[in-house]
Amino acid sequence: MRSHFNLVVLLIVLTASCDTGKLTVIADLPSSLKETSAIEVTKNPELLWVIEDAGNKNNLYALNREGAIIKDIDIDNIQNIDWEDLTSDGDGNIYIGDFGNNSKKRKNFAIYKVTDPKNIDTSTNAHVISFTLPKKIKSKDFESFFLYNNAFYVFSKDHKKCKLFKVPNTIGDHVAEFISEYKFEGKYKKVTSADISDDGKTVVLLTHDKLWKLTNYTSDDFFNGTIETIKFEHDSQKEGITLIGPNTVLITDEKTKNEGGNIYSFSFD
């Protein structure tokens, strides 16, 4: 998320429970979207962007604040191998992280740039930023990333140690740079989404039952600072997170049986 938006922030201020662990439902996700894997807010205050993961359409969706689909953009030139997260830049361009890898056999990963999606009606082509991992690192599963200082920071979905990689925001092929790793504790350790604040001072990482707040880091080694665990009073398959203020996020989860499939707000200190 690249900007703070008055209308969305007003909604959160009115509904969120601050620092209690309680998530507040602000909208249902459309029933047609079975496996929403990310959420992103750009400089347009009215739109909440979402995608679905593997086995679903090559489509980028814009929702209004009531959760209804108001844009359905088909990305014509690429395939949804396993879309897992979204990020954006200050110009309102959206980036799709196609780097899910449950089998741990995938060697080539991609990030797709969708230029100015708010002005696209029904379909477009995306620019492709592709990357592989350094030779000495085994294939990893990824579900989270963000854009910071014109580079992507991609976090592995790993039960042992979460690994952080850097990929330049440049069209073409790249070898990701390994930055660092960190061993998280708790029942759920696998990071499913990530974001960074506009001022670059706070990183949030999402799991099913908590978020980790990273601050006081130096340079782009986000694991070398202060790491706080903020638990939710709610356990579901949470897949998407986006910061809409210094201490406020929107979160999505997948619908399983009779629970989930919502957009939540959450505020923290």
XYZ file of N, CA and C in Angstrom:
807
model
N 0.856 -1.185 0.000
C 0.000 0.000 0.000
C 0.889 1.230 0.000
N 0.552 2.195 -0.849
C 1.453 3.301 -1.029
C 0.932 4.629 -0.465
N -0.349 4.715 -0.106
C -0.902 5.978 0.365
C -1.981 5.729 1.391
N -2.281 6.748 2.207
C -3.382 6.680 3.150
C -4.592 7.337 2.518
N -5.760 6.764 2.776
C -6.935 7.225 2.081
C -8.023 7.596 3.066
N -8.512 8.831 2.974
C -9.444 9.369 3.955
C -10.703 8.539 4.119
N -11.285 8.114 2.994
C -12.541 7.400 3.101
C -12.367 6.052 3.764
N -11.330 5.325 3.385
C -11.108 4.018 3.976
C -10.704 4.156 5.437
N -9.821 5.107 5.730
C -9.383 5.309 7.101
C -10.556 5.696 7.987
N -11.468 6.519 7.479
C -12.647 6.895 8.258
C -13.455 5.655 8.596
N -13.610 4.757 7.638
C -14.348 3.529 7.881
C -13.696 2.725 8.992
N -12.371 2.634 8.951
C -11.673 1.848 9.952
C -11.790 2.486 11.331
N -11.636 3.793 11.400
C -11.734 4.492 12.677
C -13.087 4.235 13.322
N -14.121 4.154 12.505
C -15.471 3.971 13.034
C -15.725 2.543 13.486
N -14.981 1.558 12.925
C -15.352 0.176 13.188
C -14.305 -0.635 13.919
N -13.034 -0.242 13.893
C -11.984 -1.132 14.376
C -11.883 -1.141 15.889
N -11.495 -2.294 16.414
C -11.189 -2.413 17.836
C -9.687 -2.371 17.988
N -9.182 -1.401 18.691
C -7.741 -1.141 18.704
C -7.017 -2.026 19.709
N -6.027 -2.785 19.216
C -5.086 -3.515 20.047
C -5.764 -4.489 21.003
N -6.873 -5.093 20.595
C -7.538 -6.077 21.438
C -7.415 -7.476 20.861
N -6.891 -7.601 19.673
C -6.846 -8.883 18.997
C -8.106 -9.188 18.223
N -9.105 -8.322 18.318
C -10.373 -8.564 17.640
C -10.344 -8.009 16.216
N -10.752 -8.850 15.278
C -10.912 -8.411 13.903
C -12.362 -8.009 13.687
N -12.568 -6.909 12.968
C -13.911 -6.415 12.702
C -14.250 -6.642 11.235
N -15.326 -7.359 10.983
C -15.771 -7.592 9.607
C -16.321 -6.291 9.038
N -15.770 -5.859 7.899
C -16.297 -4.659 7.254
C -17.048 -4.977 5.968
N -16.825 -6.188 5.421
C -17.555 -6.590 4.216
C -17.355 -8.078 3.980
N -18.309 -8.694 3.297
C -18.144 -10.059 2.817
C -17.445 -10.016 1.468
N -16.581 -10.979 1.226
C -16.015 -11.134 -0.104
C -17.085 -11.715 -1.031
N -17.032 -11.391 -2.316
C -18.026 -11.942 -3.248
C -18.030 -13.468 -3.229
N -19.197 -14.068 -3.268
C -19.305 -15.525 -3.225
C -18.661 -16.184 -4.446
N -18.514 -15.429 -5.526
C -17.903 -15.969 -6.744
C -16.395 -16.131 -6.608
N -15.801 -15.486 -5.602
C -14.360 -15.602 -5.375
C -14.131 -16.588 -4.237
N -13.737 -17.786 -4.598
C -13.632 -18.871 -3.625
C -12.318 -18.860 -2.859
N -11.242 -18.388 -3.493
C -9.917 -18.500 -2.881
C -9.152 -17.182 -3.007
N -9.666 -16.153 -2.385
C -8.997 -14.844 -2.416
C -7.673 -14.938 -1.673
N -6.593 -14.559 -2.350
C -5.265 -14.777 -1.782
C -4.522 -13.491 -1.445
N -5.124 -12.324 -1.678
C -4.412 -11.072 -1.411
C -5.400 -9.916 -1.415
N -4.980 -8.812 -0.811
C -5.726 -7.561 -0.879
C -4.731 -6.417 -0.941
N -5.063 -5.382 -1.728
C -4.177 -4.221 -1.871
C -5.011 -2.968 -2.082
N -4.575 -1.879 -1.498
C -5.188 -0.574 -1.697
C -4.161 0.332 -2.352
N -4.531 0.987 -3.450
C -3.626 1.908 -4.131
C -4.037 3.336 -3.811
N -3.652 4.279 -4.671
C -3.962 5.683 -4.397
C -5.414 6.031 -4.682
N -6.174 5.115 -5.253
C -7.598 5.325 -5.443
C -8.328 4.865 -4.186
N -8.963 5.774 -3.441
C -9.513 5.418 -2.127
C -10.731 4.522 -2.177
N -11.338 4.374 -3.336
C -12.585 3.628 -3.418
C -12.388 2.149 -3.718
N -11.197 1.746 -4.152
C -11.011 0.401 -4.684
C -10.168 -0.475 -3.776
N -10.626 -1.703 -3.565
C -9.872 -2.740 -2.873
C -9.574 -3.824 -3.904
N -8.293 -4.034 -4.185
C -7.904 -4.975 -5.238
C -7.646 -6.353 -4.655
N -8.143 -7.391 -5.328
C -7.947 -8.758 -4.870
C -7.675 -9.671 -6.059
N -7.120 -10.849 -5.756
C -6.879 -11.899 -6.741
C -7.237 -13.241 -6.114
N -7.244 -14.268 -6.936
C -7.372 -15.640 -6.441
C -6.091 -16.396 -6.775
N -5.895 -17.537 -6.079
C -4.642 -18.267 -6.273
C -4.794 -19.392 -7.297
N -3.938 -20.405 -7.212
C -3.816 -21.438 -8.245
C -5.146 -22.091 -8.589
N -5.335 -22.356 -9.879
C -6.532 -23.027 -10.352
C -7.683 -22.097 -10.659
N -7.466 -20.799 -10.500
C -8.516 -19.821 -10.757
C -8.147 -18.939 -11.957
N -8.983 -17.971 -12.244
C -8.836 -17.150 -13.442
C -7.619 -16.235 -13.367
N -7.179 -15.783 -14.553
C -6.074 -14.806 -14.652
C -6.646 -13.400 -14.499
N -7.356 -13.158 -13.424
C -8.108 -11.910 -13.304
C -7.740 -11.129 -12.054
N -7.729 -9.812 -12.229
C -7.534 -8.864 -11.138
C -8.876 -8.182 -10.889
N -9.315 -8.203 -9.638
C -10.637 -7.671 -9.308
C -10.518 -6.441 -8.426
N -11.382 -5.465 -8.700
C -11.513 -4.303 -7.822
C -12.865 -4.380 -7.136
N -12.846 -4.281 -5.804
C -14.071 -4.293 -5.012
C -14.345 -2.894 -4.487
N -15.619 -2.594 -4.276
C -15.928 -1.373 -3.539
C -15.871 -1.668 -2.041
N -16.150 -0.684 -1.214
C -15.993 -0.869 0.227
C -17.089 -1.727 0.839
N -18.080 -2.098 0.035
C -19.097 -3.040 0.484
C -18.769 -4.466 0.041
N -17.654 -4.634 -0.687
C -17.222 -5.956 -1.109
C -17.751 -6.419 -2.451
N -18.416 -5.553 -3.184
C -18.944 -5.928 -4.503
C -17.890 -5.717 -5.580
N -17.871 -6.598 -6.575
C -16.928 -6.474 -7.689
C -17.397 -5.356 -8.617
N -16.521 -4.361 -8.819
C -16.864 -3.284 -9.743
C -15.910 -3.232 -10.932
N -14.818 -3.978 -10.863
C -13.930 -4.160 -12.014
C -13.467 -5.606 -12.040
N -13.468 -6.190 -13.236
C -13.025 -7.561 -13.451
C -12.107 -7.539 -14.669
N -10.789 -7.517 -14.401
C -9.798 -7.318 -15.464
C -9.119 -8.638 -15.796
N -9.253 -9.064 -17.014
C -8.598 -10.277 -17.499
C -7.189 -9.918 -17.948
N -6.184 -10.598 -17.379
C -4.794 -10.387 -17.793
C -4.505 -11.392 -18.904
N -4.512 -10.918 -20.145
C -4.552 -11.797 -21.311
C -3.274 -12.595 -21.555
N -2.129 -12.019 -21.275
C -0.877 -12.612 -21.747
C -0.161 -13.480 -20.723
N -0.779 -13.746 -19.573
C -0.119 -14.547 -18.551
C -1.083 -15.583 -17.999
N -0.526 -16.535 -17.262
C -1.302 -17.613 -16.671
C -1.220 -17.526 -15.155
N -2.300 -17.862 -14.494
C -2.312 -17.922 -13.042
C -1.757 -19.279 -12.603
N -0.427 -19.348 -12.500
C 0.179 -20.590 -12.009
C -0.126 -20.726 -10.522
N 0.196 -19.701 -9.754
C -0.200 -19.644 -8.343
C -0.012 -18.216 -7.830
N -1.020 -17.385 -8.073
C -0.966 -15.992 -7.637
C -1.201 -15.922 -6.138
N -0.321 -15.231 -5.423
C -0.392 -15.275 -3.964
C -0.447 -13.926 -3.260
N 0.074 -12.849 -3.832
C 0.055 -11.581 -3.113
C 0.050 -10.426 -4.105
N -0.289 -9.245 -3.587
C -0.334 -8.020 -4.373
C 0.462 -6.926 -3.685
N 1.063 -6.056 -4.475
C 1.645 -4.823 -3.966
C 1.436 -3.750 -5.037
N 1.813 -2.509 -4.733
C 1.579 -1.423 -5.689
C 2.637 -0.358 -5.519
N 2.691 0.571 -6.481
C 3.636 1.682 -6.396
C 2.881 3.003 -6.286
N 3.623 4.095 -6.187
C 3.029 5.408 -5.983
C 2.232 5.924 -7.164
N 2.383 5.295 -8.331
C 1.629 5.689 -9.515
C 0.328 4.911 -9.671
N 0.046 4.016 -8.734
C -1.178 3.237 -8.804
C -1.068 1.955 -9.603
N 0.142 1.594 -10.035
C 0.325 0.323 -10.735
C 0.269 -0.831 -9.736
N -0.307 -1.945 -10.169
C -0.447 -3.125 -9.321
C 0.549 -4.191 -9.778
N 1.112 -4.918 -8.798
C 2.035 -6.013 -9.074
C 1.473 -7.292 -8.460
N 1.415 -8.339 -9.275
C 0.890 -9.632 -8.855
C 2.050 -10.588 -8.637
N 2.115 -11.186 -7.459
C 3.160 -12.152 -7.161
C 2.734 -13.559 -7.534
N 3.267 -14.072 -8.649
C 2.975 -15.440 -9.086
C 4.153 -16.307 -8.659
N 4.162 -16.684 -7.379
C 5.315 -17.412 -6.846
C 4.933 -18.488 -5.830
N 3.637 -18.859 -5.803
C 3.249 -19.991 -4.971
C 3.906 -21.268 -5.464
N 4.277 -22.150 -4.527
C 5.093 -23.302 -4.908
C 4.936 -24.401 -3.860
N 3.706 -24.887 -3.715
C 3.440 -25.879 -2.668
C 4.259 -27.152 -2.837
N 4.534 -27.522 -4.070
C 5.272 -28.758 -4.329
C 6.775 -28.603 -4.096
N 7.244 -27.374 -3.985
C 8.674 -27.045 -3.849
C 9.488 -27.527 -5.059
N 8.824 -27.652 -6.209
C 9.520 -28.077 -7.419
C 9.697 -26.932 -8.422
N 9.040 -25.839 -8.185
C 9.095 -24.718 -9.117
C 10.455 -24.021 -9.036
N 11.026 -23.693 -10.187
C 12.325 -23.026 -10.228
C 12.237 -21.594 -10.744
N 11.188 -21.293 -11.483
C 11.021 -19.962 -12.056
C 9.783 -19.289 -11.465
N 9.965 -18.055 -11.018
C 8.908 -17.301 -10.362
C 8.686 -15.986 -11.113
N 7.512 -15.383 -10.915
C 7.206 -14.177 -11.685
C 6.451 -13.152 -10.850
N 6.650 -11.898 -11.234
C 5.879 -10.768 -10.723
C 5.344 -10.034 -11.945
N 4.030 -9.798 -11.977
C 3.390 -9.187 -13.132
C 2.979 -7.759 -12.810
N 3.393 -6.835 -13.643
C 3.040 -5.423 -13.468
C 1.817 -5.091 -14.321
N 0.760 -4.635 -13.671
C -0.447 -4.190 -14.355
C -0.487 -2.668 -14.252
N -0.328 -1.994 -15.372
C -0.203 -0.539 -15.390
C -1.571 0.133 -15.271
N -1.696 1.012 -14.280
C -2.872 1.871 -14.104
C -4.192 1.103 -14.230
N -4.402 0.092 -13.395
C -5.599 -0.750 -13.563
C -6.920 -0.022 -13.349
N -6.928 1.084 -12.617
C -8.200 1.785 -12.386
C -8.790 2.331 -13.686
N -7.947 2.485 -14.718
C -8.425 2.993 -16.009
C -8.565 1.902 -17.068
N -8.497 0.640 -16.644
C -8.689 -0.485 -17.555
C -10.123 -0.973 -17.415
N -10.760 -1.244 -18.530
C -12.153 -1.682 -18.488
C -12.290 -3.183 -18.244
N -11.799 -4.001 -19.189
C -12.054 -5.442 -19.068
C -10.822 -6.324 -19.244
N -9.810 -5.877 -19.978
C -8.653 -6.739 -20.210
C -7.411 -5.908 -20.497
N -6.256 -6.547 -20.297
C -4.981 -5.875 -20.540
C -3.882 -6.919 -20.609
N -2.684 -6.490 -20.979
C -1.485 -7.309 -20.878
C -0.630 -6.793 -19.722
N 0.149 -7.686 -19.134
C 1.022 -7.316 -18.024
C 2.483 -7.408 -18.447
N 3.312 -6.582 -17.838
C 4.761 -6.696 -17.983
C 5.258 -7.766 -17.013
N 6.306 -8.497 -17.413
C 6.758 -9.639 -16.627
C 8.142 -9.377 -16.040
N 8.221 -9.542 -14.732
C 9.484 -9.534 -13.995
C 9.663 -10.948 -13.461
N 10.662 -11.665 -13.946
C 10.842 -13.058 -13.536
C 12.111 -13.207 -12.713
N 12.119 -14.228 -11.850
C 13.318 -14.452 -11.043
C 13.472 -15.921 -10.679
N 14.707 -16.292 -10.445
C 15.058 -17.594 -9.889
C 15.775 -17.350 -8.568
N 15.990 -18.417 -7.813
C 16.700 -18.305 -6.544
C 18.197 -18.558 -6.754
N 19.034 -18.065 -5.842
C 20.471 -18.369 -5.930
C 20.711 -19.880 -5.979
N 21.756 -20.299 -6.655
C 21.993 -21.720 -6.936
C 22.060 -22.586 -5.682
N 22.584 -22.076 -4.608
C 22.779 -22.889 -3.403
C 21.529 -22.991 -2.532
N 20.444 -22.327 -2.932
C 19.227 -22.340 -2.126
C 18.172 -23.208 -2.821
N 17.622 -24.157 -2.081
C 16.600 -25.045 -2.630
C 15.321 -24.269 -2.917
N 14.502 -24.839 -3.795
C 13.254 -24.198 -4.175
C 12.381 -23.934 -2.948
N 11.733 -22.765 -2.917
C 10.917 -22.335 -1.789
C 9.490 -22.023 -2.240
N 8.588 -22.067 -1.280
C 7.217 -21.628 -1.494
C 7.111 -20.188 -1.003
N 6.416 -19.340 -1.772
C 6.258 -17.935 -1.398
C 4.783 -17.543 -1.450
N 4.364 -16.708 -0.494
C 3.005 -16.173 -0.529
C 2.965 -14.681 -0.202
N 4.127 -14.044 -0.023
C 4.089 -12.661 0.463
C 5.246 -11.841 -0.078
N 4.924 -10.570 -0.373
C 5.950 -9.638 -0.809
C 5.420 -8.218 -0.723
N 6.336 -7.254 -0.870
C 5.956 -5.849 -1.026
C 7.041 -5.131 -1.805
N 6.705 -3.924 -2.246
C 7.626 -3.082 -3.002
C 8.144 -1.981 -2.099
N 9.474 -1.813 -2.073
C 10.092 -0.797 -1.225
C 11.367 -0.304 -1.901
N 11.477 1.010 -2.073
C 12.651 1.605 -2.728
C 12.953 0.936 -4.080
N 11.876 0.710 -4.822
C 11.951 0.166 -6.186
C 12.557 -1.236 -6.242
N 12.358 -2.004 -5.189
C 12.734 -3.417 -5.182
C 11.638 -4.199 -4.471
N 11.477 -5.448 -4.874
C 10.507 -6.325 -4.229
C 11.203 -7.131 -3.146
N 10.533 -7.268 -2.025
C 11.036 -8.094 -0.932
C 10.056 -9.247 -0.744
N 10.573 -10.456 -0.959
C 9.745 -11.656 -1.021
C 10.099 -12.545 0.176
N 9.069 -12.986 0.914
C 9.258 -13.782 2.124
C 8.815 -15.217 1.866
N 9.641 -16.184 2.260
C 9.280 -17.578 2.044
C 8.231 -18.026 3.051
N 7.384 -18.937 2.604
C 6.398 -19.573 3.479
C 7.028 -20.850 3.990
N 7.675 -20.735 5.149
C 8.548 -21.805 5.618
C 8.272 -22.111 7.082
N 8.186 -23.390 7.420
C 7.907 -23.789 8.800
C 9.135 -23.635 9.694
N 10.325 -23.737 9.113
C 11.545 -23.661 9.914
C 12.039 -22.219 10.037
N 12.544 -21.671 8.959
C 13.023 -20.293 8.974
C 12.471 -19.542 7.769
N 11.909 -18.375 8.015
C 11.410 -17.529 6.936
C 12.593 -16.837 6.283
N 12.722 -17.008 4.976
C 13.838 -16.424 4.239
C 13.357 -15.195 3.457
N 14.197 -14.179 3.448
C 13.884 -12.912 2.783
C 14.774 -12.729 1.567
N 14.150 -12.446 0.419
C 14.874 -12.243 -0.833
C 14.511 -10.883 -1.422
N 15.416 -10.372 -2.255
C 15.236 -9.077 -2.909
C 15.289 -9.265 -4.423
N 14.324 -8.646 -5.114
C 14.250 -8.717 -6.574
C 14.071 -7.301 -7.098
N 14.870 -6.864 -8.076
C 14.719 -5.493 -8.589
C 13.412 -5.304 -9.353
N 12.845 -4.118 -9.257
C 11.627 -3.798 -9.999
C 12.010 -3.336 -11.402
N 12.450 -4.300 -12.196
C 12.873 -4.051 -13.566
C 12.360 -5.179 -14.446
N 11.710 -4.846 -15.557
C 11.205 -5.859 -16.470
C 12.365 -6.725 -16.955
N 12.173 -8.047 -16.939
C 13.222 -8.951 -17.386
C 13.476 -10.069 -16.389
N 14.584 -10.781 -16.575
C 14.927 -11.946 -15.764
C 15.989 -11.589 -14.727
N 15.834 -12.146 -13.522
C 16.747 -11.815 -12.424
C 17.022 -13.046 -11.562
N 18.132 -12.984 -10.842
C 18.400 -13.931 -9.758
C 18.166 -13.179 -8.463
N 17.258 -13.680 -7.632
C 16.935 -13.009 -6.376
C 18.150 -12.980 -5.453
N 18.255 -11.902 -4.699
C 19.337 -11.763 -3.725
C 18.832 -12.197 -2.354
N 19.538 -13.138 -1.727
C 19.176 -13.548 -0.374
C 19.626 -12.473 0.612
N 18.700 -12.031 1.480
C 19.006 -10.981 2.454
C 19.276 -11.566 3.842
N 18.322 -12.301 4.390
C 18.486 -12.871 5.732
C 17.362 -13.867 5.987
N 17.364 -14.460 7.181
C 16.328 -15.397 7.569
C 16.040 -15.264 9.051
N 14.848 -15.761 9.446
C 14.449 -15.637 10.845
C 13.537 -16.798 11.211
N 13.745 -17.337 12.403
C 12.918 -18.429 12.899
C 11.821 -17.869 13.788
N 10.578 -17.924 13.307
C 9.441 -17.479 14.101
C 8.967 -18.615 14.995
N 8.287 -18.249 16.086
C 7.750 -19.223 17.017
C 6.222 -19.198 16.943
N 5.607 -20.276 17.453
C 4.155 -20.323 17.507
C 3.592 -21.444 16.660
N 2.270 -21.664 16.803
C 1.595 -22.728 16.071
C 1.652 -22.481 14.573
N 1.334 -21.254 14.172
C 1.371 -20.890 12.759
C 2.589 -20.012 12.506
N 3.525 -20.533 11.718
C 4.778 -19.830 11.457
C 4.919 -19.409 10.000
N 4.024 -19.894 9.157
C 4.174 -19.655 7.725
C 3.518 -18.336 7.333
N 4.315 -17.446 6.743
C 3.852 -16.107 6.374
C 3.018 -16.195 5.099
N 1.802 -15.633 5.148
C 0.885 -15.719 4.011
C 0.686 -14.396 3.275
N 1.135 -13.268 3.850
C 1.033 -11.973 3.174
C 1.904 -10.978 3.933
N 2.252 -9.870 3.256
C 3.145 -8.886 3.875
C 2.850 -7.497 3.322
N 3.250 -6.485 4.091
C 3.167 -5.111 3.611
C 4.137 -4.258 4.406
N 4.414 -3.061 3.890
C 5.288 -2.099 4.546
C 4.594 -0.744 4.560
N 4.822 0.028 5.619
C 4.181 1.337 5.748
C 4.754 2.328 4.747
N 4.019 3.398 4.507
C 4.452 4.410 3.546
C 5.799 5.008 3.901
N 6.077 5.153 5.201
C 7.351 5.748 5.607
C 8.477 4.719 5.690
N 8.177 3.464 5.405
C 9.194 2.413 5.402
C 9.663 1.981 6.771
N 8.967 2.379 7.818
C 9.432 2.102 9.184
C 8.761 0.908 9.840
N 7.704 0.389 9.224
C 6.975 -0.735 9.810
C 6.646 -1.763 8.741
N 6.971 -3.017 9.028
C 6.601 -4.144 8.182
C 5.612 -5.001 8.954
N 4.569 -5.485 8.271
C 3.644 -6.432 8.881
C 3.655 -7.722 8.066
N 3.725 -8.844 8.789
C 3.671 -10.173 8.195
C 2.481 -10.906 8.786
N 1.731 -11.594 7.950
C 0.481 -12.218 8.357
C 0.608 -13.735 8.453
N -0.039 -14.327 9.476
C -0.288 -15.764 9.527
C -1.772 -15.955 9.825
N -2.192 -17.197 10.031
C -3.612 -17.468 10.265
C -4.115 -16.881 11.583
N -3.234 -16.776 12.587
C -3.711 -16.368 13.907
C -3.006 -15.149 14.480
N -2.164 -14.487 13.694
C -1.404 -13.359 14.239
C -0.821 -12.519 13.112
N -0.310 -11.355 13.494
C 0.607 -10.638 12.618
C 1.878 -10.351 13.395
N 2.964 -10.317 12.681
C 4.230 -9.882 13.249
C 4.494 -8.460 12.786
N 4.848 -7.608 13.732
C 5.168 -6.213 13.452
C 6.678 -6.038 13.569
N 7.312 -5.611 12.477
C 8.760 -5.442 12.423
C 9.095 -3.957 12.359
N 9.918 -3.492 13.298
C 10.327 -2.088 13.359
C 11.794 -1.995 13.760
N 12.333 -0.787 13.693
C 13.697 -0.487 14.166
C 14.768 -1.292 13.437
N 14.492 -1.709 12.204
C 15.483 -2.418 11.406
C 16.396 -1.403 10.718
N 17.514 -1.896 10.245
C 18.448 -1.053 9.508
C 18.514 -1.532 8.064
N 18.614 -0.573 7.151
C 18.661 -0.873 5.727
C 17.446 -1.720 5.356
N 17.637 -2.776 4.577
C 16.518 -3.605 4.165
C 16.577 -5.008 4.774
N 17.327 -5.167 5.844
C 17.296 -6.417 6.593
C 16.219 -6.282 7.662
N 14.991 -6.575 7.282
C 13.846 -6.303 8.150
C 13.813 -7.183 9.388
N 14.595 -8.259 9.397
C 14.616 -9.157 10.545
C 15.595 -8.723 11.637
N 16.390 -7.680 11.400
C 17.426 -7.352 12.386
C 16.981 -6.300 13.397
N 15.700 -5.955 13.410
C 15.197 -4.959 14.355
C 14.325 -5.585 15.431
N 13.277 -4.878 15.812
C 12.327 -5.334 16.825
C 11.192 -6.099 16.155
N 10.901 -7.295 16.672
C 9.819 -8.125 16.130
C 8.796 -8.373 17.227
N 7.581 -7.881 17.012
C 6.499 -8.035 17.985
C 5.449 -8.987 17.443
N 4.923 -9.829 18.307
C 3.841 -10.740 17.953
C 2.513 -10.164 18.428
N 1.575 -10.000 17.524
C 0.249 -9.485 17.861
C -0.762 -10.552 17.458
N -1.361 -11.198 18.454
C -2.266 -12.311 18.202
C -3.694 -11.825 17.991
N -4.389 -12.540 17.109
C -5.802 -12.272 16.872
C -6.651 -13.157 17.781
N -7.828 -12.684 18.102
C -8.817 -13.525 18.782
C -9.668 -14.212 17.716
N -8.976 -14.785 16.741
C -9.676 -15.289 15.562
C -8.691 -16.149 14.793
N -9.110 -17.357 14.454
C -8.245 -18.294 13.743
C -8.953 -18.738 12.469
N -8.425 -18.321 11.315
C -8.984 -18.732 10.027
C -7.863 -18.716 9.006
N -8.171 -19.101 7.789
C -7.154 -19.152 6.739
C -6.964 -17.759 6.147
N -6.213 -16.945 6.860
C -5.976 -15.564 6.436
C -4.896 -15.529 5.356
N -5.184 -14.833 4.260
C -4.301 -14.880 3.103
C -3.830 -13.514 2.617
N -4.498 -12.434 3.014
C -4.132 -11.120 2.482
C -4.099 -10.052 3.550
N -3.118 -9.138 3.438
C -3.021 -8.020 4.365
C -2.536 -6.789 3.612
N -3.062 -5.632 3.974
C -2.581 -4.361 3.426
C -2.711 -3.280 4.484
N -1.683 -2.492 4.646
C -1.706 -1.355 5.567
C -2.473 -0.203 4.932
N -3.409 0.376 5.692
C -4.117 1.557 5.204
C -3.879 2.753 6.117
N -3.001 2.600 7.074
C -2.606 3.650 8.005
C -1.406 3.134 8.769
N -0.783 3.951 9.592
C 0.421 3.515 10.309
C 0.199 2.277 11.165
N -0.996 2.121 11.737
C -1.284 1.006 12.636
C -2.626 0.352 12.333
N -3.041 0.379 11.080
C -4.316 -0.206 10.702
C -4.161 -1.005 9.416
N -4.720 -2.211 9.415
C -4.626 -3.074 8.243
C -6.013 -3.559 7.837
N -6.128 -3.951 6.582
C -7.236 -4.757 6.104
C -6.714 -6.167 5.890
N -7.534 -7.164 6.216
C -7.156 -8.571 6.125
C -8.275 -9.324 5.414
N -7.910 -10.285 4.572
C -8.891 -11.183 3.974
C -8.597 -12.616 4.387
N -9.646 -13.436 4.427
C -9.456 -14.868 4.629
C -10.308 -15.647 3.636
N -9.905 -16.897 3.407
C -10.661 -17.758 2.507
C -11.856 -18.341 3.244
N -12.908 -18.607 2.492
C -14.103 -19.201 3.088
C -13.927 -20.709 3.210
N -14.088 -21.231 4.410
C -14.032 -22.657 4.662
C -15.271 -23.046 5.456
N -16.073 -23.948 4.900
C -17.336 -24.372 5.502
C -18.209 -23.153 5.794
N -18.457 -22.883 7.061
C -19.373 -21.795 7.405
C -18.679 -20.557 7.950
N -17.349 -20.468 7.792
C -16.648 -19.299 8.311
C -15.696 -18.733 7.263
N -15.288 -17.485 7.500
C -14.342 -16.840 6.614
C -15.011 -16.234 5.386
N -14.170 -15.871 4.432
C -14.659 -15.221 3.226
C -15.023 -13.770 3.462
N -14.229 -13.089 4.306
C -14.541 -11.722 4.701
C -13.365 -10.782 4.487
N -13.664 -9.478 4.546
C -12.652 -8.438 4.677
C -12.774 -7.886 6.087
N -11.661 -7.872 6.804
C -11.635 -7.410 8.184
C -10.769 -6.157 8.319
N -11.047 -5.378 9.341
C -10.130 -4.330 9.753
C -9.508 -4.724 11.079
N -8.279 -4.265 11.304
C -7.585 -4.540 12.558
C -6.630 -3.383 12.840
N -6.681 -2.868 14.048
C -5.775 -1.788 14.466
C -4.919 -2.258 15.626
N -3.699 -1.752 15.691
C -2.744 -2.182 16.705
C -1.861 -1.000 17.082
N -1.160 -1.119 18.203
C -0.222 -0.075 18.640
C 1.149 -0.320 18.052
